[in-house]
């Protein structure tokens, strides 16, 4: 048996199309153009690629889009001053500060300055708290995208055992809350979990968000399980000659080849969860713009 492959790209395309239509409607009926600001500190190539894609996608959907590229030695005060300006700018409805920040910067005060209304990443304590409380919130983009893909693959999730490996603010914690809200029984596993393979083997839904290449092996997966791989890890090519030339490729947190033989459904890397993150970011920005303008829906 080979697992069904859960392609994120077509779902993401559909969402981006819906967002573009809604942006056009908001412009025509309300004179409102949703605006997104993306801030990147430093020159990490992967982050540069993500930020570029966020800018391109938001412009393609008809949004007002600004990107601020700051040098790696930017001070906390300078970053906070920029974010405070964006938070006060009425043309900007969503602010995303790309993470991780360089080590000398502290992300939490920056997220605090974004404020809950423009926090399209769902990282502000008010949005994180509202998610836990079951109140309307801006919810982190990658976790929302994961839930959409899981529901598309499985339908009703009631009573399923979901295991989330990884406990980050950006993915692990919010995805666990979303699975709980969908009536799953949720286990959160992490680097200190005892006998992680056995815990993973008990999962009907396994979400891997640890940032360790191919850590989850085929024999950690329950036959027929739905496997969602959030990892984006750059590794040398398997072929030693190509690896010696410095060639690299992107792999997930799951050993895909092995998992494909055991799982019922699985997201590939790339083109699985990845494209969903940007699509949900655009969706969240439209939602934020409507709430700020007092437009229902
Ligand atoms: N880095 C990787 N994914 C994300 C994301 O969804 N939001 C932010 N702010 N940084 C990220």
Tab-separated table of C-alpha atoms in Angstrom, residues 1 33 35 43 52-53 59 62 67 119 133 145-146 153 165 182 186 205 212 229 236 245 250 257 283 286 296:
chain	number	residue	atom	x	y	z
A	1	UNK	CA	0.000	0.000	0.000
A	33	UNK	CA	-7.418	47.760	0.053
A	35	UNK	CA	-2.400	46.049	3.373
A	43	UNK	CA	20.079	37.727	5.263
A	52	UNK	CA	9.834	37.403	-1.214
A	53	UNK	CA	7.029	34.927	-1.819
A	59	UNK	CA	0.564	41.868	-4.582
A	62	UNK	CA	-4.360	42.898	-5.258
A	67	UNK	CA	8.491	44.622	2.616
A	119	UNK	CA	-1.132	40.168	14.286
A	133	UNK	CA	-10.499	30.081	25.027
A	145	UNK	CA	-3.143	25.324	6.799
A	146	UNK	CA	-2.383	21.959	8.470
A	153	UNK	CA	-7.954	14.141	3.770
A	165	UNK	CA	5.716	16.516	17.726
A	182	UNK	CA	-11.893	19.667	16.140
A	186	UNK	CA	-4.325	15.430	21.458
A	205	UNK	CA	-2.944	11.966	12.883
A	212	UNK	CA	15.021	17.822	12.345
A	229	UNK	CA	5.101	17.108	7.743
A	236	UNK	CA	23.134	17.701	1.316
A	245	UNK	CA	29.689	19.624	-5.078
A	250	UNK	CA	14.769	20.378	1.038
A	257	UNK	CA	10.235	7.222	1.469
A	283	UNK	CA	-6.647	35.174	4.180
A	286	UNK	CA	-8.182	40.245	4.586
A	296	UNK	CA	-18.752	42.001	8.730
